[in-house]
Coordinates of C-alpha atoms and ligand atoms in Angstrom, one line a residue:
M1 CA 57.3 -316.5 -8.0
L2 CA 55.4 -319.5 -9.1
A3 CA 56.7 -322.7 -10.7
P4 CA 55.2 -323.4 -14.2
F5 CA 51.9 -325.2 -14.2
V6 CA 51.9 -329.0 -14.1
N7 CA 48.9 -331.3 -14.0
E8 CA 48.1 -333.0 -10.7
T9 CA 48.9 -336.7 -10.6
Y10 CA 46.3 -339.4 -10.1
N11 CA 46.2 -341.8 -7.1
D12 CA 47.2 -345.4 -7.7
F13 CA 44.6 -347.5 -5.8
S14 CA 46.6 -350.7 -6.2
I15 CA 48.8 -349.2 -3.4
E16 CA 47.4 -350.4 -0.1
A17 CA 47.8 -347.1 1.7
N18 CA 45.7 -345.3 -0.9
R19 CA 43.1 -348.0 -0.8
K20 CA 42.9 -347.8 2.9
G21 CA 42.7 -344.0 2.8
M22 CA 39.8 -344.1 0.4
L23 CA 37.9 -346.7 2.4
A24 CA 38.3 -344.6 5.6
A25 CA 37.1 -341.5 3.7
I26 CA 34.1 -343.3 2.3
A27 CA 33.2 -344.5 5.8
A28 CA 33.6 -341.0 7.2
V29 CA 31.4 -339.5 4.5
E30 CA 28.8 -342.2 5.0
G31 CA 28.9 -341.2 8.7
R32 CA 27.7 -337.7 7.6
F33 CA 24.8 -339.0 5.6
G34 CA 21.6 -337.0 6.3
T35 CA 23.4 -333.8 7.3
H36 CA 21.5 -330.6 6.5
Y37 CA 23.4 -328.0 4.5
P38 CA 22.5 -324.3 4.4
L39 CA 22.6 -321.8 1.6
L40 CA 25.2 -319.0 1.7
V41 CA 24.2 -315.5 0.7
G42 CA 26.2 -312.3 1.6
G43 CA 28.2 -314.4 4.1
R44 CA 25.1 -315.5 5.9
E45 CA 24.1 -319.2 6.1
I46 CA 20.4 -319.5 5.4
R47 CA 18.2 -322.6 6.0
T48 CA 15.0 -323.1 4.1
D49 CA 12.0 -325.4 5.0
K50 CA 12.1 -326.9 1.5
E51 CA 15.2 -329.0 0.9
I52 CA 16.8 -331.0 -1.9
A53 CA 17.5 -334.6 -0.8
S54 CA 20.7 -335.6 -2.6
L55 CA 20.5 -339.4 -3.0
N56 CA 23.3 -342.0 -3.5
P57 CA 22.5 -343.3 -7.0
S58 CA 24.2 -346.6 -6.1
D59 CA 21.5 -347.0 -3.3
P60 CA 18.8 -344.3 -3.5
S61 CA 17.5 -345.2 -0.1
Q62 CA 20.5 -343.3 1.2
V63 CA 20.4 -339.6 1.5
V64 CA 23.9 -338.1 1.2
G65 CA 22.6 -334.8 2.5
Y66 CA 19.6 -332.4 2.7
V67 CA 20.4 -329.1 1.1
S68 CA 18.4 -326.0 1.5
S69 CA 16.7 -324.9 -1.7
A70 CA 16.6 -321.3 -2.9
T71 CA 13.4 -319.7 -3.9
P72 CA 13.3 -317.0 -6.6
E73 CA 13.4 -314.4 -3.8
I74 CA 16.6 -315.9 -2.3
A75 CA 18.1 -316.0 -5.9
D76 CA 17.4 -312.3 -6.2
Q77 CA 19.0 -311.6 -2.8
A78 CA 22.0 -313.6 -3.9
V79 CA 22.6 -311.6 -7.1
R80 CA 22.2 -308.3 -5.0
A81 CA 24.7 -309.6 -2.4
A82 CA 27.2 -310.4 -5.1
H83 CA 26.7 -307.0 -6.7
E84 CA 27.4 -305.3 -3.3
A85 CA 30.6 -307.3 -2.8
F86 CA 31.9 -306.6 -6.3
P87 CA 33.5 -303.1 -5.9
A88 CA 35.8 -304.2 -3.0
W89 CA 36.7 -307.6 -4.5
S90 CA 37.3 -306.2 -7.9
R91 CA 40.0 -303.9 -6.4
W92 CA 42.0 -306.8 -4.9
E93 CA 45.4 -307.3 -6.7
P94 CA 45.3 -310.2 -9.1
E95 CA 48.2 -311.8 -7.2
A96 CA 46.2 -311.7 -4.0
R97 CA 43.2 -313.3 -5.6
A98 CA 45.4 -315.9 -7.2
R99 CA 46.8 -316.8 -3.8
I100 CA 43.4 -317.9 -2.6
L101 CA 43.2 -320.3 -5.6
L102 CA 46.6 -321.7 -4.8
R103 CA 45.6 -322.2 -1.2
A104 CA 42.3 -323.8 -2.3
A105 CA 44.3 -326.2 -4.4
A106 CA 46.5 -327.1 -1.4
I107 CA 43.5 -327.7 0.8
M108 CA 41.9 -330.0 -1.9
R109 CA 45.2 -331.9 -2.1
R110 CA 45.0 -332.4 1.6
R111 CA 41.3 -333.4 1.5
R112 CA 41.6 -335.4 -1.7
F113 CA 40.2 -338.8 -0.4
E114 CA 37.4 -337.0 1.4
L115 CA 36.4 -335.1 -1.8
N116 CA 36.8 -338.3 -3.8
A117 CA 34.5 -340.1 -1.4
V118 CA 31.8 -337.5 -1.6
E119 CA 31.8 -337.9 -5.4
V120 CA 31.7 -341.7 -5.2
L121 CA 28.6 -341.5 -3.0
E122 CA 26.8 -338.5 -4.4
A123 CA 27.6 -338.8 -8.1
G124 CA 28.1 -342.6 -8.4
K125 CA 31.7 -342.1 -9.7
P126 CA 34.0 -345.1 -9.7
W127 CA 37.1 -344.3 -7.6
L128 CA 39.4 -343.5 -10.5
E129 CA 36.8 -341.2 -12.1
A130 CA 36.2 -339.4 -8.8
D131 CA 40.0 -339.0 -8.3
G132 CA 40.3 -337.6 -11.8
D133 CA 37.6 -335.1 -11.2
V134 CA 39.2 -333.8 -8.0
A135 CA 42.6 -333.7 -9.7
E136 CA 41.0 -331.5 -12.4
A137 CA 39.5 -329.2 -9.9
I138 CA 43.0 -328.7 -8.4
D139 CA 44.4 -328.1 -11.9
F140 CA 41.9 -325.4 -12.6
C141 CA 42.9 -323.6 -9.4
E142 CA 46.6 -323.8 -10.2
F143 CA 46.1 -322.9 -13.9
Y144 CA 43.7 -320.0 -13.5
A145 CA 45.8 -318.6 -10.6
R146 CA 48.7 -318.3 -13.1
E147 CA 46.5 -316.9 -15.8
A148 CA 45.1 -314.2 -13.5
I149 CA 48.6 -313.0 -12.9
R150 CA 49.4 -313.1 -16.7
Y151 CA 46.2 -311.1 -17.5
G152 CA 46.7 -308.9 -14.5
G153 CA 49.8 -307.0 -15.7
A154 CA 49.8 -304.3 -18.4
Q155 CA 49.5 -305.8 -21.8
P156 CA 51.7 -305.0 -24.8
T157 CA 50.6 -301.9 -26.8
T158 CA 52.0 -299.8 -29.7
L159 CA 53.3 -296.6 -28.2
M160 CA 52.1 -293.4 -29.8
P161 CA 54.7 -290.6 -29.8
G162 CA 54.1 -288.3 -26.8
E163 CA 51.8 -290.8 -25.0
E164 CA 52.0 -293.5 -22.4
D165 CA 49.6 -296.2 -23.8
N166 CA 48.4 -299.0 -21.6
A167 CA 45.9 -301.8 -22.0
Y168 CA 44.5 -303.6 -19.0
Y169 CA 42.0 -306.3 -18.2
I170 CA 39.4 -305.5 -15.6
P171 CA 36.7 -307.6 -14.0
C172 CA 33.1 -307.5 -15.2
G173 CA 30.7 -308.0 -12.3
V174 CA 28.3 -310.6 -11.0
T175 CA 28.8 -314.0 -12.6
V176 CA 26.1 -316.6 -12.3
V177 CA 27.7 -320.1 -12.4
I178 CA 25.5 -323.0 -13.4
P179 CA 27.4 -326.3 -13.6
P180 CA 26.2 -329.9 -14.4
W181 CA 26.3 -332.9 -12.1
N182 CA 28.7 -335.0 -14.2
F183 CA 31.9 -333.3 -13.2
P184 CA 30.4 -331.9 -10.0
L185 CA 33.6 -330.6 -8.5
A186 CA 35.8 -329.9 -11.5
I187 CA 33.4 -328.0 -13.6
A188 CA 31.8 -326.1 -10.7
C189 CA 35.3 -325.3 -9.4
G190 CA 36.7 -324.3 -12.9
M191 CA 33.9 -321.9 -13.7
T192 CA 33.7 -320.5 -10.2
T193 CA 37.4 -319.9 -9.7
A194 CA 37.9 -318.5 -13.2
A195 CA 35.2 -315.9 -12.5
L196 CA 36.5 -315.2 -9.0
V197 CA 40.2 -314.9 -9.8
A198 CA 39.4 -312.5 -12.6
G199 CA 37.8 -310.2 -9.9
N200 CA 34.1 -311.0 -10.4
T201 CA 31.7 -312.0 -7.6
V202 CA 29.8 -315.3 -8.0
V203 CA 26.4 -316.8 -7.5
L204 CA 26.9 -320.6 -7.7
K205 CA 23.8 -322.7 -8.4
P206 CA 24.9 -326.3 -8.4
A207 CA 23.1 -329.0 -10.3
S208 CA 20.3 -330.5 -8.2
P209 CA 21.7 -334.1 -8.2
T210 CA 25.1 -333.0 -6.7
P211 CA 24.7 -330.0 -4.4
V212 CA 26.7 -331.6 -1.5
I213 CA 30.0 -331.8 -3.3
A214 CA 29.4 -328.1 -4.4
W215 CA 29.1 -327.2 -0.7
Y216 CA 32.5 -328.8 -0.1
L217 CA 33.9 -326.5 -2.8
V218 CA 32.4 -323.5 -1.1
D219 CA 33.8 -324.8 2.2
V220 CA 37.3 -325.1 0.6
L221 CA 37.2 -321.6 -0.8
R222 CA 36.1 -320.1 2.5
E223 CA 38.9 -322.0 4.3
A224 CA 41.3 -320.6 1.6
G225 CA 40.4 -317.1 2.7
L226 CA 37.8 -316.0 0.2
P227 CA 36.1 -312.9 1.8
E228 CA 32.5 -313.5 2.8
G229 CA 30.0 -312.1 0.3
V230 CA 32.2 -312.8 -2.8
L231 CA 30.7 -316.2 -3.4
Q232 CA 27.0 -317.1 -2.9
Y233 CA 25.8 -320.7 -2.9
V234 CA 22.2 -321.1 -3.9
P235 CA 21.1 -324.7 -4.8
G236 CA 17.6 -325.0 -6.1
S237 CA 15.7 -326.3 -9.0
G238 CA 17.0 -324.7 -12.2
G239 CA 13.5 -324.7 -13.6
A240 CA 12.1 -322.9 -10.5
M241 CA 14.8 -320.2 -9.8
G242 CA 17.3 -320.4 -12.7
D243 CA 15.4 -317.8 -14.7
T244 CA 15.6 -315.3 -11.8
L245 CA 19.4 -315.6 -11.8
V246 CA 19.8 -315.4 -15.6
A247 CA 17.3 -312.6 -16.2
H248 CA 18.5 -310.5 -13.2
P249 CA 19.4 -306.9 -14.3
L250 CA 22.5 -307.0 -12.1
T251 CA 23.8 -310.3 -13.6
R252 CA 26.7 -309.5 -15.9
I253 CA 28.0 -313.0 -17.0
I254 CA 26.4 -316.4 -17.0
A255 CA 28.8 -319.3 -17.1
F256 CA 26.9 -322.4 -17.9
T257 CA 27.8 -326.1 -18.6
G258 CA 25.0 -328.5 -19.3
S259 CA 22.5 -329.7 -21.9
M260 CA 21.9 -328.0 -25.2
A261 CA 18.2 -327.3 -24.4
V262 CA 19.0 -325.5 -21.2
G263 CA 22.0 -323.7 -22.8
I264 CA 19.7 -322.4 -25.6
H265 CA 17.1 -321.2 -23.1
I266 CA 19.7 -319.4 -21.0
N267 CA 21.2 -317.7 -24.1
E268 CA 17.8 -316.5 -25.3
L269 CA 16.8 -315.2 -21.8
A270 CA 20.1 -313.5 -21.2
A271 CA 19.9 -311.7 -24.6
K272 CA 16.8 -309.8 -23.4
V273 CA 17.7 -306.5 -21.8
Q274 CA 15.7 -306.1 -18.6
P275 CA 14.5 -302.9 -17.0
G276 CA 17.4 -301.3 -15.2
Q277 CA 20.0 -303.3 -17.0
I278 CA 22.9 -301.3 -18.4
W279 CA 25.0 -303.9 -20.3
L280 CA 24.6 -306.8 -22.7
K281 CA 25.1 -310.0 -20.7
R282 CA 27.8 -312.4 -21.7
V283 CA 27.0 -316.1 -21.9
V284 CA 29.7 -318.7 -21.7
A285 CA 27.8 -322.0 -22.5
E286 CA 29.4 -325.4 -22.8
M287 CA 26.7 -327.8 -24.0
G288 CA 26.2 -331.4 -25.2
G289 CA 28.0 -333.7 -27.6
K290 CA 27.5 -336.7 -29.8
D291 CA 31.1 -337.6 -30.0
A292 CA 32.5 -340.0 -32.6
V293 CA 35.5 -342.3 -32.8
V294 CA 36.5 -343.1 -36.4
V295 CA 38.5 -346.3 -37.0
C296 CA 40.1 -346.7 -40.4
D297 CA 41.1 -349.9 -42.2
D298 CA 44.8 -349.1 -41.4
A299 CA 44.3 -348.6 -37.7
D300 CA 45.8 -350.5 -34.7
V301 CA 42.5 -352.3 -34.1
E302 CA 43.3 -353.6 -30.6
D303 CA 44.5 -350.2 -29.4
A304 CA 41.4 -348.6 -30.8
A305 CA 39.1 -351.1 -29.2
K306 CA 40.7 -350.4 -25.7
G307 CA 40.3 -346.7 -26.2
I308 CA 36.7 -347.0 -27.4
V309 CA 35.5 -349.2 -24.4
S310 CA 37.0 -346.7 -22.0
A311 CA 35.7 -343.6 -23.8
A312 CA 32.2 -345.1 -24.3
F313 CA 31.6 -346.6 -20.8
G314 CA 33.9 -344.6 -18.4
Y315 CA 31.6 -343.0 -15.8
Q316 CA 28.7 -344.9 -17.4
G317 CA 29.0 -342.9 -20.6
Q318 CA 27.9 -339.7 -18.7
K319 CA 30.7 -337.5 -20.1
C320 CA 30.1 -334.7 -22.6
S321 CA 33.2 -336.1 -24.3
A322 CA 32.1 -339.8 -24.2
C323 CA 32.3 -341.8 -27.4
S324 CA 28.7 -342.4 -28.3
R325 CA 29.2 -343.1 -32.0
L326 CA 31.7 -345.5 -33.4
I327 CA 32.3 -345.1 -37.2
V328 CA 34.2 -348.0 -38.7
M329 CA 35.5 -348.8 -42.2
D330 CA 34.1 -352.1 -43.5
A331 CA 37.4 -353.9 -43.8
V332 CA 38.0 -353.9 -40.0
Y333 CA 34.3 -353.7 -38.9
D334 CA 33.9 -357.3 -37.8
D335 CA 37.3 -357.5 -36.1
L336 CA 37.0 -354.2 -34.3
V337 CA 33.4 -354.7 -33.1
A338 CA 34.2 -358.2 -31.8
R339 CA 37.1 -356.7 -29.7
V340 CA 34.9 -353.8 -28.4
V341 CA 32.2 -356.3 -27.4
E342 CA 34.8 -358.5 -25.8
G343 CA 36.3 -355.6 -23.8
T344 CA 32.8 -354.4 -22.7
K345 CA 31.9 -357.9 -21.4
K346 CA 34.7 -357.6 -18.8
L347 CA 33.2 -354.4 -17.3
T348 CA 31.6 -355.1 -14.0
V349 CA 28.6 -352.9 -12.9
G350 CA 27.8 -352.2 -9.3
P351 CA 28.0 -349.8 -6.3
A352 CA 30.6 -347.1 -7.0
K353 CA 32.1 -347.5 -3.5
D354 CA 33.4 -350.9 -4.4
V355 CA 36.7 -350.3 -6.2
A356 CA 36.3 -353.6 -8.1
N357 CA 33.4 -352.2 -10.1
A358 CA 34.4 -350.6 -13.4
M359 CA 31.0 -349.0 -13.8
G360 CA 28.6 -347.5 -11.2
P361 CA 25.0 -346.3 -11.5
V362 CA 23.6 -343.5 -13.8
I363 CA 22.8 -340.4 -11.9
T364 CA 19.0 -340.4 -11.3
E365 CA 15.9 -342.4 -11.9
S366 CA 14.8 -340.1 -14.6
A367 CA 18.1 -340.3 -16.4
M368 CA 17.9 -344.1 -16.2
K369 CA 14.4 -344.1 -17.7
S370 CA 15.4 -341.8 -20.5
I371 CA 18.5 -344.0 -21.3
L372 CA 16.3 -347.2 -21.2
A373 CA 13.9 -345.6 -23.7
Y374 CA 16.9 -344.9 -26.0
M375 CA 17.9 -348.6 -25.6
E376 CA 14.5 -349.5 -27.0
I377 CA 14.8 -347.1 -29.9
G378 CA 18.2 -348.7 -30.6
K379 CA 16.7 -352.2 -30.7
A380 CA 14.4 -350.9 -33.5
E381 CA 17.2 -349.0 -35.4
G382 CA 20.0 -351.7 -35.4
T383 CA 21.4 -354.9 -34.0
L384 CA 21.8 -355.3 -30.2
L385 CA 25.3 -356.6 -29.7
H386 CA 25.6 -356.3 -25.9
G387 CA 23.6 -355.2 -22.9
G388 CA 20.3 -353.4 -23.6
G389 CA 18.7 -353.0 -20.1
R390 CA 19.1 -352.8 -16.4
A391 CA 22.1 -354.4 -14.8
A392 CA 21.0 -354.5 -11.1
E393 CA 18.8 -352.9 -8.6
P394 CA 18.1 -350.9 -6.4
G395 CA 20.8 -348.5 -7.7
Y396 CA 20.3 -347.0 -11.1
F397 CA 22.6 -349.6 -12.8
L398 CA 22.5 -350.1 -16.5
Q399 CA 24.3 -352.5 -18.7
P400 CA 26.9 -351.1 -21.1
T401 CA 25.1 -351.3 -24.4
I402 CA 26.3 -351.6 -28.0
F403 CA 24.2 -351.4 -31.1
G404 CA 25.7 -352.5 -34.5
D405 CA 24.5 -351.7 -38.0
I406 CA 23.2 -348.3 -37.1
P407 CA 22.6 -346.2 -40.2
A408 CA 23.9 -342.6 -40.2
G409 CA 21.1 -340.3 -39.2
A410 CA 19.3 -342.8 -36.9
R411 CA 18.1 -341.3 -33.7
I412 CA 20.6 -343.1 -31.4
E413 CA 23.3 -341.9 -33.8
Q414 CA 22.1 -338.2 -33.6
E415 CA 20.7 -337.5 -30.2
E416 CA 22.7 -337.1 -27.0
I417 CA 21.7 -340.1 -24.7
F418 CA 24.2 -339.4 -21.9
G419 CA 24.5 -342.9 -20.7
P420 CA 26.3 -346.2 -21.5
V421 CA 25.0 -346.6 -25.1
L422 CA 27.3 -346.9 -28.1
S423 CA 26.0 -346.9 -31.7
V424 CA 28.2 -348.5 -34.4
T425 CA 28.0 -347.4 -38.1
K426 CA 29.8 -349.0 -41.0
V427 CA 31.3 -346.8 -43.7
A428 CA 32.9 -347.7 -47.1
S429 CA 35.5 -345.0 -47.3
F430 CA 37.4 -342.4 -45.2
D431 CA 35.4 -339.6 -47.0
E432 CA 32.2 -341.2 -45.8
A433 CA 33.6 -341.6 -42.3
L434 CA 34.4 -337.9 -42.0
K435 CA 31.0 -337.0 -43.4
V436 CA 29.2 -339.2 -40.9
A437 CA 31.4 -337.9 -38.1
N438 CA 30.6 -334.3 -38.9
G439 CA 26.9 -335.2 -39.5
T440 CA 25.3 -334.0 -36.2
I441 CA 24.4 -330.6 -34.8
Y442 CA 27.2 -331.0 -32.2
G443 CA 31.0 -330.7 -32.5
L444 CA 32.6 -331.4 -29.1
T445 CA 35.2 -334.2 -29.2
G446 CA 36.2 -336.8 -31.7
A447 CA 39.0 -339.3 -32.3
L448 CA 40.5 -340.9 -35.3
Y449 CA 42.5 -344.2 -35.3
S450 CA 44.7 -344.5 -38.5
R451 CA 48.3 -345.1 -39.5
S452 CA 48.0 -342.9 -42.6
R453 CA 49.7 -339.6 -42.3
E454 CA 47.4 -338.2 -45.1
R455 CA 44.3 -339.2 -43.2
L456 CA 45.6 -337.8 -39.9
E457 CA 46.3 -334.5 -41.6
R458 CA 42.9 -334.4 -43.3
A459 CA 41.2 -335.0 -40.0
R460 CA 43.1 -332.1 -38.4
R461 CA 41.5 -329.9 -41.0
E462 CA 38.1 -331.5 -41.7
F463 CA 37.0 -333.3 -38.5
H464 CA 35.0 -330.4 -37.1
V465 CA 35.2 -330.7 -33.3
G466 CA 36.7 -328.5 -30.6
N467 CA 38.8 -331.4 -29.2
L468 CA 40.2 -333.8 -31.7
Y469 CA 42.3 -336.8 -30.7
L470 CA 44.5 -338.8 -33.1
N471 CA 45.3 -342.4 -32.2
R472 CA 43.9 -342.0 -28.7
K473 CA 40.6 -342.0 -26.9
C474 CA 38.3 -338.9 -27.0
T475 CA 37.9 -338.5 -23.2
G476 CA 40.3 -337.4 -20.5
A477 CA 41.1 -333.8 -21.5
M478 CA 43.8 -332.3 -19.3
V479 CA 43.9 -328.7 -18.1
G480 CA 46.5 -326.8 -20.0
A481 CA 47.2 -329.6 -22.5
H482 CA 43.8 -329.9 -24.1
P483 CA 41.8 -326.6 -23.7
F484 CA 38.3 -328.0 -23.7
G485 CA 35.1 -327.0 -25.5
G486 CA 33.2 -327.6 -28.7
F487 CA 31.7 -326.1 -31.8
N488 CA 28.2 -325.7 -33.1
M489 CA 25.5 -326.8 -30.6
S490 CA 28.2 -328.0 -28.2
G491 CA 28.6 -324.4 -27.0
T492 CA 29.9 -320.9 -27.4
D493 CA 33.4 -322.2 -28.5
S494 CA 35.0 -321.4 -25.2
K495 CA 38.0 -323.3 -24.0
A496 CA 38.1 -324.3 -20.4
G497 CA 41.6 -324.8 -19.1
G498 CA 43.1 -322.8 -22.0
R499 CA 44.8 -319.4 -22.3
D500 CA 41.8 -317.7 -23.7
Y501 CA 39.4 -318.7 -20.9
L502 CA 40.0 -316.0 -18.4
A503 CA 39.4 -313.3 -21.0
L504 CA 35.8 -314.5 -21.0
F505 CA 35.5 -313.1 -17.5
L506 CA 37.3 -309.9 -18.1
Q507 CA 36.9 -306.7 -20.2
G508 CA 39.7 -304.7 -21.7
K509 CA 40.4 -301.1 -20.8
S510 CA 42.8 -298.9 -22.7
V511 CA 44.4 -295.9 -21.0
A512 CA 46.4 -293.3 -23.0
E513 CA 48.0 -290.4 -21.1
R514 CA 49.5 -287.4 -23.0
L515 CA 53.0 -286.8 -21.7
Ligands
NAP1 P1 21.2 -329.8 -17.6 O1 20.0 -330.5 -17.3 O2 21.2 -328.8 -18.7 O3 21.5 -328.9 -16.2 C1 22.7 -328.1 -16.1 C2 22.5 -327.1 -15.1 O4 21.5 -326.2 -15.6 C3 22.0 -327.6 -13.8 O5 22.6 -326.9 -12.7 C4 20.5 -327.3 -13.9 O6 19.8 -327.2 -12.6 C5 20.5 -326.0 -14.5 N1 19.3 -325.5 -15.1 C6 18.2 -326.3 -15.6 N2 17.2 -325.4 -16.0 C7 17.7 -324.2 -15.9 C8 17.1 -322.9 -16.2 N3 15.9 -322.7 -16.7 N4 17.9 -321.8 -15.8 C9 19.1 -321.9 -15.3 N5 19.6 -323.1 -15.0 C10 18.9 -324.2 -15.3 O7 22.5 -330.7 -17.7 P2 23.0 -331.9 -16.8 O8 22.0 -333.0 -16.9 O9 23.3 -331.3 -15.4 O10 24.4 -332.2 -17.4 C11 24.5 -333.0 -18.5 C12 24.7 -332.2 -19.8 O11 25.9 -331.4 -19.6 C13 25.0 -333.0 -21.0 O12 24.3 -332.5 -22.1 C14 26.5 -332.9 -21.3 O13 26.9 -333.0 -22.6 C15 26.7 -331.5 -20.8 N6 28.1 -331.2 -20.5 C16 28.8 -330.4 -21.3 C17 30.2 -330.2 -21.0 C18 31.0 -329.4 -21.9 O14 32.1 -329.0 -21.5 N7 30.6 -329.0 -23.1 C19 30.7 -330.7 -19.9 C20 29.9 -331.5 -19.0 C21 28.6 -331.7 -19.3 P3 18.9 -328.5 -12.1 O15 19.9 -329.6 -11.8 O16 18.3 -327.9 -10.8 O17 17.9 -328.8 -13.1
MG2 MG1 22.7 -337.7 -6.0

């Protein structure tokens, strides 16, 4: 018997014991810098000559760990190993598989500061962001464990006279899990545990900037009792071995979260039936966003400004849900923008391990260069109101940057930048605001600040995003409360942390027996 799902609480780092716990964990993880991590295939740890050096983006001279790097041959072995492990794992009772997730959640709770610290040092997450990511990973385990039990029993059917009619959900097969680096534990954990608890076996290919925290996930699941062979861990360059995993004839499902370009590529490649393949592959793709916050002339402007600063610059703007477009009605434009700039000026940028810093580095040198290039584009497209360049070195530190007077349709208003860059567009009416908000190829998150019941109701119907927030910021989705995933080029309309999600990893079987 399980208690109903509740979200994990966050740590309060103004409490000295928590602060001390985190500092000790950071020191411990720093003490493990330079460790070499193996791959895991069929329960065997494999070491390769070629390794990925995972750098600390706050100080890239520090190597968080060296991780073995899978070749296409090893990727092929990993899919085969997962295929071999599938029959036995698929016959485990859903309750037994769920128990492994519940235990994994308990282990992550016990190792919370340690996992937080790895994220701070490998992904450049400020403490609170790291803590939130680990909490979400725990939530996914708790939530999907309960969902597996719900989907595991016989489902309601209409009974035909003279028959016993049942409908069941059964697992599908080998699931290739390809997460991004930006929620390097939560998203990797969510996609992996959903696939596993549904009875599938998994090949996990972590994002190249964050393979070490993914190894900790593997370690937690092994400690929780996951049988060897059920989960393979194969870091490696997506460009070099990703196609082998996706195109493999034994791959049944691909669960991907990342950029639109890679998502489109995976979807196309997965659609091609390969020699020996006896099913159509399923692709669950959660992709990019260009998320807008709309502020009306009747909004609580101070409250909106607070939410915008947090949604635009939390984790350096590197969230798919981040506010990258601010759309403001002209009557409150000057007032709101002044408050947003004021709030942004207070954000300190520096090493993520220092709790005093509101913002850490961006993830890699190439990300930094791409964001800096967008800052230059912004200078040509509008008025620079704050920031506009590097904040410090040698880490990949960027200033939180705001551009005003950006016309709808400008590049920095249309293209996902994935960094601390906010474009502000002035509109004359609520109609125009909705039109601009809906005017990109994406549809992930969005927010509206207004006191008008009529406008709030219109936004419910007409603001076309998978996650809409009214009078609150557009980041910070909670498992269970805000099933997460977007429309259009933001993905395949799946909803992580929602009641439909596990069905994406299951297939229905109807059994009718004549009595
Ligand atoms: P990315 O560059 O698309 O990479 C995502 C994953 O795909 C990585 O593991 C990457 O491996 C892998 N990959 C690259 N090429 C591949 C290929 N040919 N075949 C198979 N896998 C391949 O995205 P990212 O920079 O890690 O993450 C940022 C993006 O994720 C943003 O666009 C953001 O909006 C999106 N995101 C969306 C959501 C959502 O829920 N909708 C949530 C979080 C993030 P390598 O690292 O080795 O290249
Ligand atoms: Mg790194």
